[in-house]
PDB file of C-alpha atoms in Angstrom:
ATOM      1  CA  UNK A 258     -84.748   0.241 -36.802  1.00 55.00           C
ATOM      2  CA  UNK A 259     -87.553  -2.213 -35.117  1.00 59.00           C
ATOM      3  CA  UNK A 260     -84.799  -4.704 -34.900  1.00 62.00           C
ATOM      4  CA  UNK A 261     -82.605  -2.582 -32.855  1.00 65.00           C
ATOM      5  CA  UNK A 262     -85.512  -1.174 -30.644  1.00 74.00           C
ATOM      6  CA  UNK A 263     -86.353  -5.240 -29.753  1.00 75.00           C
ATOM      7  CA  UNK A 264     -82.772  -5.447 -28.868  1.00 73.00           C
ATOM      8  CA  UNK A 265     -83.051  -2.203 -26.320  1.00 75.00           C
ATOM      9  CA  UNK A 266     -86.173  -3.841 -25.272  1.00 74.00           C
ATOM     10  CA  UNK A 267     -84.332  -7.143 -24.279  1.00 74.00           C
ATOM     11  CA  UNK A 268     -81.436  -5.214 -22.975  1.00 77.00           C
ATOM     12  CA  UNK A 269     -83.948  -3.353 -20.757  1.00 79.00           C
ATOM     13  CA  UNK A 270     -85.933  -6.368 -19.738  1.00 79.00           C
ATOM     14  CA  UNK A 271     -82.595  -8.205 -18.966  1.00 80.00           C
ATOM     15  CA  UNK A 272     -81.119  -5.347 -16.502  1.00 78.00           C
ATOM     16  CA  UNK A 273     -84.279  -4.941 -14.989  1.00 77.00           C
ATOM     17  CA  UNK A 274     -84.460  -8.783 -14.107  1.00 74.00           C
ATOM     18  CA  UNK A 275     -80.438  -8.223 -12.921  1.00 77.00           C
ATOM     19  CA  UNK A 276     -81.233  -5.427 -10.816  1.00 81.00           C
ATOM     20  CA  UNK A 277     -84.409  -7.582  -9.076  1.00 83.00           C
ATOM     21  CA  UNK A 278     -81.720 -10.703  -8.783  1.00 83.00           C
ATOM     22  CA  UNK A 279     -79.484  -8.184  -7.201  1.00 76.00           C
ATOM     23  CA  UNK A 280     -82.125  -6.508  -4.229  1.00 81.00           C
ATOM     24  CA  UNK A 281     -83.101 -10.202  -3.469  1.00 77.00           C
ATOM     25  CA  UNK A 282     -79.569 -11.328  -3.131  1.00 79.00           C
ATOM     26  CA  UNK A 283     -79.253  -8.063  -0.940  1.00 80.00           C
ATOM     27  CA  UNK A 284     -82.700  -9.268   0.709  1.00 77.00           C
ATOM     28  CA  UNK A 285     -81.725 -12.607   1.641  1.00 74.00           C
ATOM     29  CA  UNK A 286     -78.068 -11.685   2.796  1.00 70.00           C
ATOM     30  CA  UNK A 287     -79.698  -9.445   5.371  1.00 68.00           C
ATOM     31  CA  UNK A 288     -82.591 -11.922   7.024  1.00 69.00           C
ATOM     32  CA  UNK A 289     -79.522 -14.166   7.283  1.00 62.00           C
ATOM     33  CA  UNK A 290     -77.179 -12.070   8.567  1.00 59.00           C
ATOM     34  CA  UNK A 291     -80.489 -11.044  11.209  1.00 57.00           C
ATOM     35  CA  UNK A 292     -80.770 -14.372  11.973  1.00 53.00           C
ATOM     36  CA  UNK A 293     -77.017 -15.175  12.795  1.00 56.00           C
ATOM     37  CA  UNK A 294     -77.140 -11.881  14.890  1.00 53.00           C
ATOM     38  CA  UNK A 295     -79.841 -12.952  16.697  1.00 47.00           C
ATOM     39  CA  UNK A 296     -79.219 -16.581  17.304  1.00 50.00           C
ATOM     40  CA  UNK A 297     -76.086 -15.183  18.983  1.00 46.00           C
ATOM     41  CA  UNK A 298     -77.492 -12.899  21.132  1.00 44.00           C
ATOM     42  CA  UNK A 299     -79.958 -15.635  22.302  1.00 45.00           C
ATOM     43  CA  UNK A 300     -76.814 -18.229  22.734  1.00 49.00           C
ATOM     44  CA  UNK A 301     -74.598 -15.385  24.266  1.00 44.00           C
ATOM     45  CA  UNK A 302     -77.750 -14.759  26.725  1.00 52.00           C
ATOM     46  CA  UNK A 303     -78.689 -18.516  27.353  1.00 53.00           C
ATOM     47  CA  UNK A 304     -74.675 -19.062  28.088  1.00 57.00           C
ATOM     48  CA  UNK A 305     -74.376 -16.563  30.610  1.00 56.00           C
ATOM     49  CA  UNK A 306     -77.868 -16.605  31.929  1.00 72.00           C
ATOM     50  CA  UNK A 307     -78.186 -20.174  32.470  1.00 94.00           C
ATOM     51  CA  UNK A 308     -81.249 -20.715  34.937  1.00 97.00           C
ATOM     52  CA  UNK A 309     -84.860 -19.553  33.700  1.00 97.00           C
ATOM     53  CA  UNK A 310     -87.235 -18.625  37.054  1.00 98.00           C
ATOM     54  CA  UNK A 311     -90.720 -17.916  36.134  1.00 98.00           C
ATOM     55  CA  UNK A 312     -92.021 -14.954  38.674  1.00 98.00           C
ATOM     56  CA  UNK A 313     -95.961 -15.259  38.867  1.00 98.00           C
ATOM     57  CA  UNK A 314     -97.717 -12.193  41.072  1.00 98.00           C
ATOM     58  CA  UNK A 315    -100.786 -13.427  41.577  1.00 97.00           C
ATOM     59  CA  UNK A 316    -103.956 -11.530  40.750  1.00 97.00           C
ATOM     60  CA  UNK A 317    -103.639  -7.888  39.110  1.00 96.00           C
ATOM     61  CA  UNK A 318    -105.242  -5.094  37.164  1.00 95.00           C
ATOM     62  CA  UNK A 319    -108.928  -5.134  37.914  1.00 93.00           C
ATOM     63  CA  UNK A 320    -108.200  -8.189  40.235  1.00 96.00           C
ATOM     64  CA  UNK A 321    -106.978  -7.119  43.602  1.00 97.00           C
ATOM     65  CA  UNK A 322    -107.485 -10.485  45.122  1.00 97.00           C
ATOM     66  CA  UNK A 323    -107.860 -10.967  49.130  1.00 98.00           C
ATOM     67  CA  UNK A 324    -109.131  -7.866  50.910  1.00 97.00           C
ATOM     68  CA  UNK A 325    -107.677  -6.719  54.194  1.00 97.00           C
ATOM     69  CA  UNK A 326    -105.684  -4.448  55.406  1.00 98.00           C
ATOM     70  CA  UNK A 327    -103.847  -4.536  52.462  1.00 98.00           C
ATOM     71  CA  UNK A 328    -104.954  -5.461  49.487  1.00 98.00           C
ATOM     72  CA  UNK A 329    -103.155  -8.945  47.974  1.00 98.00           C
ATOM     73  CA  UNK A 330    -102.252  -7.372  45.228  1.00 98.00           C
ATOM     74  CA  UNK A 331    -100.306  -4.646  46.521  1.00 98.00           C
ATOM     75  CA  UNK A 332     -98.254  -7.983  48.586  1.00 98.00           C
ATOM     76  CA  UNK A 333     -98.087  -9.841  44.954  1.00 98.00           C
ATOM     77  CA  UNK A 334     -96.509  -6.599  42.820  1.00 98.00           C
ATOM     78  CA  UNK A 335     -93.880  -5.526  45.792  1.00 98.00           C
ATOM     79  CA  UNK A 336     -92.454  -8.978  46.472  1.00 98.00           C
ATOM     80  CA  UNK A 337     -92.340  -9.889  42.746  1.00 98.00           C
ATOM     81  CA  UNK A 338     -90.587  -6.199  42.231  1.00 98.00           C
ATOM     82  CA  UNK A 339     -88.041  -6.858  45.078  1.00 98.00           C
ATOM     83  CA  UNK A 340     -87.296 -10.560  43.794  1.00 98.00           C
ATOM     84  CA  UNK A 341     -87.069  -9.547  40.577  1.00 98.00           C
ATOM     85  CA  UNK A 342     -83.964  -6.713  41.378  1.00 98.00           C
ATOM     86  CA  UNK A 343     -82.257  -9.537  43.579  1.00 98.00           C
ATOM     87  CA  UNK A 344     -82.682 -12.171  40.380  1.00 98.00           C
ATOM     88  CA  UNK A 345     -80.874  -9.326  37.958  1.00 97.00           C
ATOM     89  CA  UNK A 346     -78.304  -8.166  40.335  1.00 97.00           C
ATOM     90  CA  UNK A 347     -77.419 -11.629  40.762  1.00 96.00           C
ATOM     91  CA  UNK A 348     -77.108 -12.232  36.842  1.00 95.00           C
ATOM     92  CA  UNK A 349     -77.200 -15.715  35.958  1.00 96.00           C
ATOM     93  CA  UNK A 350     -80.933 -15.729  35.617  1.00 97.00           C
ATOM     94  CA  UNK A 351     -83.327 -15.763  32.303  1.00 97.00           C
ATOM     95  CA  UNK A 352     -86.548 -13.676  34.389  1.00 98.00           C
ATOM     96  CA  UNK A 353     -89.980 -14.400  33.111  1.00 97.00           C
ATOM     97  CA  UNK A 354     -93.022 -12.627  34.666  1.00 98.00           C
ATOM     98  CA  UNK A 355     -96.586 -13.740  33.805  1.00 98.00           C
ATOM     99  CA  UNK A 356     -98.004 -10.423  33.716  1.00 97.00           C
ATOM    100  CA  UNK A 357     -96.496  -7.032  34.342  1.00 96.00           C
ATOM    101  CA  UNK A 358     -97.634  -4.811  37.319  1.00 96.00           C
ATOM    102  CA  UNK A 359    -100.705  -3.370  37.403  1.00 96.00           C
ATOM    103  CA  UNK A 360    -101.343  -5.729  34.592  1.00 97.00           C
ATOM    104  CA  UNK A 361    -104.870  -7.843  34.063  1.00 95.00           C
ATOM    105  CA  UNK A 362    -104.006 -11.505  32.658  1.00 96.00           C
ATOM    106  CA  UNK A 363    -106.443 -14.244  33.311  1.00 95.00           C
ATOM    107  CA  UNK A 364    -105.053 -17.527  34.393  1.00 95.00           C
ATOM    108  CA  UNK A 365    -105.138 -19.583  31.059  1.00 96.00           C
ATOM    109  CA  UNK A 366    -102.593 -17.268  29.547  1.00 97.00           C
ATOM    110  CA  UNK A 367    -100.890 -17.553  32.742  1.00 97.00           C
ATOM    111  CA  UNK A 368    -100.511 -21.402  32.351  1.00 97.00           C
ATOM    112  CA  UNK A 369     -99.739 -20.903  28.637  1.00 97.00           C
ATOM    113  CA  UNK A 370     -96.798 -18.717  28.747  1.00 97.00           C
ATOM    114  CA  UNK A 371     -95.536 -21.176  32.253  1.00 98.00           C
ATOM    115  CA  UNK A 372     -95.570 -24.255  29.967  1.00 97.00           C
ATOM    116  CA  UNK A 373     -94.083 -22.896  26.757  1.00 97.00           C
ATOM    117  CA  UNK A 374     -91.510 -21.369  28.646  1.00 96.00           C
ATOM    118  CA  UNK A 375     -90.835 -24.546  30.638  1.00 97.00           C
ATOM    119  CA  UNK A 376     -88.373 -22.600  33.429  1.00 98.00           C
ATOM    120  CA  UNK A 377     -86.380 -24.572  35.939  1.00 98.00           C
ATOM    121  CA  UNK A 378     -88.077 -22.779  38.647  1.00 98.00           C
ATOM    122  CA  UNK A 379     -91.498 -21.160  38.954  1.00 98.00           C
ATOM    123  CA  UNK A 380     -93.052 -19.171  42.085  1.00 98.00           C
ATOM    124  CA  UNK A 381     -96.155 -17.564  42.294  1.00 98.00           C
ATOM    125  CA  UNK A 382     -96.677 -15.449  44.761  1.00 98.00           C
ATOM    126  CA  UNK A 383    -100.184 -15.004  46.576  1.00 98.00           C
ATOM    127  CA  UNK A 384    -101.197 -13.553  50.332  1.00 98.00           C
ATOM    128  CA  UNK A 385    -103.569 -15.609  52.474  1.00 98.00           C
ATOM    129  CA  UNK A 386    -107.170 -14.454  54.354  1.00 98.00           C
ATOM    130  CA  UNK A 387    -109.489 -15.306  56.435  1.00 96.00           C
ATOM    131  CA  UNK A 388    -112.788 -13.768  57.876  1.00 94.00           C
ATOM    132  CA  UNK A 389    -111.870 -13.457  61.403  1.00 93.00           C
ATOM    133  CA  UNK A 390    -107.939 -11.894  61.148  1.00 92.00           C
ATOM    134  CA  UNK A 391    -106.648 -14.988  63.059  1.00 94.00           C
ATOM    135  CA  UNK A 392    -104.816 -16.614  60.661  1.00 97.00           C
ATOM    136  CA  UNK A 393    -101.288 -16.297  60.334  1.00 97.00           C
ATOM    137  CA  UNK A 394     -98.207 -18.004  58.980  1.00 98.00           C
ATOM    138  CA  UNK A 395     -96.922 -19.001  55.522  1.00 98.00           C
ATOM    139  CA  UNK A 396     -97.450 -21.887  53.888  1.00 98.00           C
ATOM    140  CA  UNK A 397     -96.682 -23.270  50.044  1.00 98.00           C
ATOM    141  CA  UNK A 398     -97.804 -25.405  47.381  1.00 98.00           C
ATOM    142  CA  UNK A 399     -95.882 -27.613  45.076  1.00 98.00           C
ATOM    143  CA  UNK A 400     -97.227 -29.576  42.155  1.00 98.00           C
ATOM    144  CA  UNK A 401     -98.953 -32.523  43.854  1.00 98.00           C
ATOM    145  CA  UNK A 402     -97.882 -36.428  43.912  1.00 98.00           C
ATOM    146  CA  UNK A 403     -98.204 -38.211  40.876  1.00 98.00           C
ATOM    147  CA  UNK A 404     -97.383 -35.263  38.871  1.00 98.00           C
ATOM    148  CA  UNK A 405     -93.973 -34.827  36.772  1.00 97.00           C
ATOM    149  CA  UNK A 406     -92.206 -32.386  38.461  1.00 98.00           C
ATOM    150  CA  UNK A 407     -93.275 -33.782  42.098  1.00 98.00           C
ATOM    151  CA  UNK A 408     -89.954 -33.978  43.239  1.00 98.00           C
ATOM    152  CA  UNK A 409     -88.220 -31.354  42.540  1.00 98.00           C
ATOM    153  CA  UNK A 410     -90.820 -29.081  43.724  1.00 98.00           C
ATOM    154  CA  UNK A 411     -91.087 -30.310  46.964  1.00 98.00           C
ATOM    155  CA  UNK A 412     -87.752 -29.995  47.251  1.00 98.00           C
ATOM    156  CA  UNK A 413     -87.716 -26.333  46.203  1.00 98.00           C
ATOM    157  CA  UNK A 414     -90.763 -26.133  48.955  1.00 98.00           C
ATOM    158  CA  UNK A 415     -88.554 -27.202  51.696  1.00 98.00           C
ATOM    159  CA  UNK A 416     -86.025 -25.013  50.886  1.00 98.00           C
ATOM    160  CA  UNK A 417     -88.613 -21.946  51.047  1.00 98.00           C
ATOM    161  CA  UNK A 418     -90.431 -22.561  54.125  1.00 98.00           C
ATOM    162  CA  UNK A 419     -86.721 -23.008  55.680  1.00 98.00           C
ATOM    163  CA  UNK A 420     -85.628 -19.715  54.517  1.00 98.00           C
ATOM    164  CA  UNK A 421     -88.883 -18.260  55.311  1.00 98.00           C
ATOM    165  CA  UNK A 422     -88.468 -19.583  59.420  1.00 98.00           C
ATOM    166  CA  UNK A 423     -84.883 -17.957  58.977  1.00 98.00           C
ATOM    167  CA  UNK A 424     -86.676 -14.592  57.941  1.00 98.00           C
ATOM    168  CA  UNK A 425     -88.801 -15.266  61.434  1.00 97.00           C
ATOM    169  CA  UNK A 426     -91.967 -16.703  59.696  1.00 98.00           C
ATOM    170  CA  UNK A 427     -94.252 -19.343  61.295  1.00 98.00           C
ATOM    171  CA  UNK A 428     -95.163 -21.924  59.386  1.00 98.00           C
ATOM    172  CA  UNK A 429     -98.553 -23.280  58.972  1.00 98.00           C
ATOM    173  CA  UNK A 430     -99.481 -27.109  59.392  1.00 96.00           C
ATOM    174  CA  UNK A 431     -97.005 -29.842  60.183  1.00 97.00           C
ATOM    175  CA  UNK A 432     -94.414 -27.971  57.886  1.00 98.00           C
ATOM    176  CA  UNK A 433     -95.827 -25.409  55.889  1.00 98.00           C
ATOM    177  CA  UNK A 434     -96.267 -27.401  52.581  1.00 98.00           C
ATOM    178  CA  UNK A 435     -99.515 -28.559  51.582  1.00 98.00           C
ATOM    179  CA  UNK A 436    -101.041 -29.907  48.522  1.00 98.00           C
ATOM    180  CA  UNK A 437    -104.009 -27.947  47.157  1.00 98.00           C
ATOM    181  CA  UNK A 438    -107.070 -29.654  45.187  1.00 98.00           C
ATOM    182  CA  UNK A 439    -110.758 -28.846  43.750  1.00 97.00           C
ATOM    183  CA  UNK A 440    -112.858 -31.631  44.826  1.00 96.00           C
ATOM    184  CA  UNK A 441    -116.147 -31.922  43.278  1.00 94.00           C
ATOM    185  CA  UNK A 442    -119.306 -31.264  45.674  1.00 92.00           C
ATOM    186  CA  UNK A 443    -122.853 -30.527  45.343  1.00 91.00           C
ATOM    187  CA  UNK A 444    -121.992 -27.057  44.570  1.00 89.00           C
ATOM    188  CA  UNK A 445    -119.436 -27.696  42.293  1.00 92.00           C
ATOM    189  CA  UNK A 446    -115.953 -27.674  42.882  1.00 94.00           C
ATOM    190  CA  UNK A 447    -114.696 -26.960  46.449  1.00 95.00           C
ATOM    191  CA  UNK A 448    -110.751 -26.149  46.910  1.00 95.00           C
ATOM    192  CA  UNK A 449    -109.351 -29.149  49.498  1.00 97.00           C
ATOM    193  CA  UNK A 450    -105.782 -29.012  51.433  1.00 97.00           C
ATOM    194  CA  UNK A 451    -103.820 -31.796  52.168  1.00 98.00           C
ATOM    195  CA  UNK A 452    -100.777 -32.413  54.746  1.00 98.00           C
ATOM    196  CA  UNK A 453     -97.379 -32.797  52.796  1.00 98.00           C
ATOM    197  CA  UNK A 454     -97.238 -36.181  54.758  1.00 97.00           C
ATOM    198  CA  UNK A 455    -100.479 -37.246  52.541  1.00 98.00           C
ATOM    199  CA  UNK A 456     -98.813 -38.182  49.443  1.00 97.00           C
ATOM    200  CA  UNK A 457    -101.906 -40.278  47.963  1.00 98.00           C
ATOM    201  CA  UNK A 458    -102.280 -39.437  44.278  1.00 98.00           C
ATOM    202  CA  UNK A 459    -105.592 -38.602  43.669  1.00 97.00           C
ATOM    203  CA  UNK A 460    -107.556 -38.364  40.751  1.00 96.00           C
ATOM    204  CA  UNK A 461    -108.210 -34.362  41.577  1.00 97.00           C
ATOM    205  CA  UNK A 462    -107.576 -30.914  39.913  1.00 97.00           C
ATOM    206  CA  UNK A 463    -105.146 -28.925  41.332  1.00 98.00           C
ATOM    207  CA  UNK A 464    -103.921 -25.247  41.015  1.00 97.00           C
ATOM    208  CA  UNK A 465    -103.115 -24.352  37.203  1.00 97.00           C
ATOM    209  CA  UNK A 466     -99.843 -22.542  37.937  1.00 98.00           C
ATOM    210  CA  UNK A 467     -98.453 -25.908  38.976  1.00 98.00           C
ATOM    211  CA  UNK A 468     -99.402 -28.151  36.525  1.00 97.00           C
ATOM    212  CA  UNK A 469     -97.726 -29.774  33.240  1.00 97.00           C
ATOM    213  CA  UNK A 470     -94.172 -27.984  34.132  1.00 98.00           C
ATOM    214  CA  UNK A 471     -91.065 -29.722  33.886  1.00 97.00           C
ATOM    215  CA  UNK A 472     -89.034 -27.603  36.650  1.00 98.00           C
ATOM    216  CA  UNK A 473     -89.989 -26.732  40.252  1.00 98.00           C
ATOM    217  CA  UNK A 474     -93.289 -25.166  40.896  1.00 98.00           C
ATOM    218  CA  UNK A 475     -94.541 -23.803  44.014  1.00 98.00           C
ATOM    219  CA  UNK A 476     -97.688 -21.506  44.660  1.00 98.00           C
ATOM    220  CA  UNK A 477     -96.553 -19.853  48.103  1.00 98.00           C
ATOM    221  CA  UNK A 478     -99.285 -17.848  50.112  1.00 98.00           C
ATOM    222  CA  UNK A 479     -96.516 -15.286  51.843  1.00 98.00           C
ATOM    223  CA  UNK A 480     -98.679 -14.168  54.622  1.00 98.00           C
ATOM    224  CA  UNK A 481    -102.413 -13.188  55.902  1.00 98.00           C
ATOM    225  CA  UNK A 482    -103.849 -10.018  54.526  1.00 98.00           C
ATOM    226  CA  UNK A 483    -106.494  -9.845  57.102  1.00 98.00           C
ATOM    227  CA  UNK A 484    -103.774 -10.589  59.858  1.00 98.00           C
ATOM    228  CA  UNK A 485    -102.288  -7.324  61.447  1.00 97.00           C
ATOM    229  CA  UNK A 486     -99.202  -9.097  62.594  1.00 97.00           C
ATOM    230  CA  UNK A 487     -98.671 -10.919  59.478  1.00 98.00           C
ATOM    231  CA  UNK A 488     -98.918  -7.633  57.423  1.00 98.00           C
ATOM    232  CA  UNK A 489     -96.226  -6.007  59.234  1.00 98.00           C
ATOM    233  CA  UNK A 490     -93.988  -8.663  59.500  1.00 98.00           C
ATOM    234  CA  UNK A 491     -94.485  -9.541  55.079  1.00 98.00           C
ATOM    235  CA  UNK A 492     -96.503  -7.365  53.495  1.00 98.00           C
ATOM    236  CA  UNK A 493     -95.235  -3.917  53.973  1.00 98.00           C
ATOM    237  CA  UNK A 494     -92.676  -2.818  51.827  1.00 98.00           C
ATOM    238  CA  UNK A 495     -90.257  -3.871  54.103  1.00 98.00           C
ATOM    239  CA  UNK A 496     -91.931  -7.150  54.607  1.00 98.00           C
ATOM    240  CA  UNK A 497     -91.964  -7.725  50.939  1.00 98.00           C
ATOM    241  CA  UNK A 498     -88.264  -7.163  51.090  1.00 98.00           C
ATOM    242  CA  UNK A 499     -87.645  -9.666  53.416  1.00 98.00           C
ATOM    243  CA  UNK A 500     -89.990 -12.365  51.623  1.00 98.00           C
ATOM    244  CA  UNK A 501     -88.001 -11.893  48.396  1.00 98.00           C
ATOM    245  CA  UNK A 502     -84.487 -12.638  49.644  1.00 98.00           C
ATOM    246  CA  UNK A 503     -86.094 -15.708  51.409  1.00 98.00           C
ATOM    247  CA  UNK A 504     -87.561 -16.183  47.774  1.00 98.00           C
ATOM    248  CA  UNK A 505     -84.223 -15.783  46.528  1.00 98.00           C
ATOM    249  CA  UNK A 506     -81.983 -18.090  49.036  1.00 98.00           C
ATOM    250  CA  UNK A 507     -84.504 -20.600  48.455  1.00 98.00           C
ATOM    251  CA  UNK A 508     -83.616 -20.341  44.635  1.00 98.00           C
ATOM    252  CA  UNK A 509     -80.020 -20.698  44.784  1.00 98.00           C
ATOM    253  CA  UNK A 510     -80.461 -23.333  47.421  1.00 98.00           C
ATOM    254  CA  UNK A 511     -82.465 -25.013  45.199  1.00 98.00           C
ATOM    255  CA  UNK A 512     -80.478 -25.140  42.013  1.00 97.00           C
ATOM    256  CA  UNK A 513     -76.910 -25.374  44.658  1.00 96.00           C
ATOM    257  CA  UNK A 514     -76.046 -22.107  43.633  1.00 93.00           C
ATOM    258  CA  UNK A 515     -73.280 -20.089  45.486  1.00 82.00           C
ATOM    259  CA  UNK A 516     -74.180 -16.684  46.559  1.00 78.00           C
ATOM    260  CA  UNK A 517     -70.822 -15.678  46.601  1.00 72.00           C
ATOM    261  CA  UNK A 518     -70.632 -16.439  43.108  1.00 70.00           C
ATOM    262  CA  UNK A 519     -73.254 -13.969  41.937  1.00 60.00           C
TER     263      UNK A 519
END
């Protein structure tokens, strides 16, 4: 009698252990089949969404940025929103934001998510101000001599500030491209602009956006908040309109995309 209840008792212990063998095998079928899935999905998405463009509204949340008559914030979140629609209409385009509207996001995690995303072009978006409402005009940023992606940004800054003068914009400067640093001074570290025809690499900081990116980067300042002009011409919701398709024909002229094609 004891020998046949060891022998139920190895019987049980031995369809337990079958039945465990049997859930993992079920387990690990399913995290692989999840995996294949999903490694599909991202290759069927990278295949037909070939270019990445990283959209960065400057400012948000608590930080409304340059105070005028609008507030740069409001210029930020509309453009981005309008560029955005023409970049997923257009559907060849992987579109990263930095920070969702009405979103707070400080400008290390900015810079974090920029370089682990590594997009072949990146904008950020930002209005201009001054104290007196006189200034007017756009003008743009790219990564600075000496730095990796030098080239192609200034090339993606030409093609901006052209398709910006086709929207009617001025440009500020020689040609609306500029190159912008923190230099140290006595009270720390003062923001300096140079000409796009000063292509000196110096041994400055520069804007955060812009650096250690492998694809285009340009900070563009779209237009003065402070300037009543400006802010009817490119910051009204109209005027945001505008600056995104100039955003967008600068893209595609850029990367020597057809926009027939899209």
């Amino acid at each position: 009698m004891r020998r046949e209840s060891r022998q139920a008792a190895i019987r049980r212990k031995r369809q337990a252990a079958k039945r465990r063998r049997i859930r993992l095998r079920r387990l690990l079928t399913a995290f692989v089949l999840f995996w294949i899935g999903f490694g599909a999905l991202y290759l069927y998405n990278y295949i037909t969404h070939p270019y990445c463009v990283a959209i960065d509204a400057g400012h948000g949340g608590a930080d409304v940025g340059a105070v005028g008559i609008i507030n740069e914030v409001e210029l930020t979140e509309a453009t981005t929103e309008e560029l955005v629609k023409l970049l997923k209409d257009d559907g060849r385009f992987r579109i990263l934001q930095t920070r969702e509207k009405g979103e707070t996001m400080d400008i290390n995690h900015r810079c974090i998510q920029l370089r682990k995303w590594q997009p072949d072009v990146m904008i950020s978006i930002h209005g201009n101000a001054d104290d007196r409402g006189l200034g007017r005009g756009f003008e743009c940023y790219p990564s600075v001599p000496g730095s990796q992606n030098y080239e192609k940004s200034m090339a993606f800054a030409h093609a901006l500030t052209q398709q910006m003068q086709n929207q009617g914009h001025s440009l500020r400067g020689i040609d609306g491209i500029r190159f912008g640093y923190y230099v140290p001074s006595e009270n720390g570290l003062q923001k300096w602009m140079a000409e796009s025809t000063d292509t000196t690499v110096y041994d400055y900081d520069t804007f955060g956006v812009l650096k250690k990116l492998d694809g285009a980067a340009v900070l563009v300042e779209q237009c003065f908040v402070t300037n009543a002009a400006d802010v009817s011409n490119f910051g009204t919701a109209e005027g945001c309109k505008k600056a995104a398709e100039a955003y967008y024909a600068a893209i595609l002229e850029y990367l020597e995309l057809d926009a027939t094609q899209s």
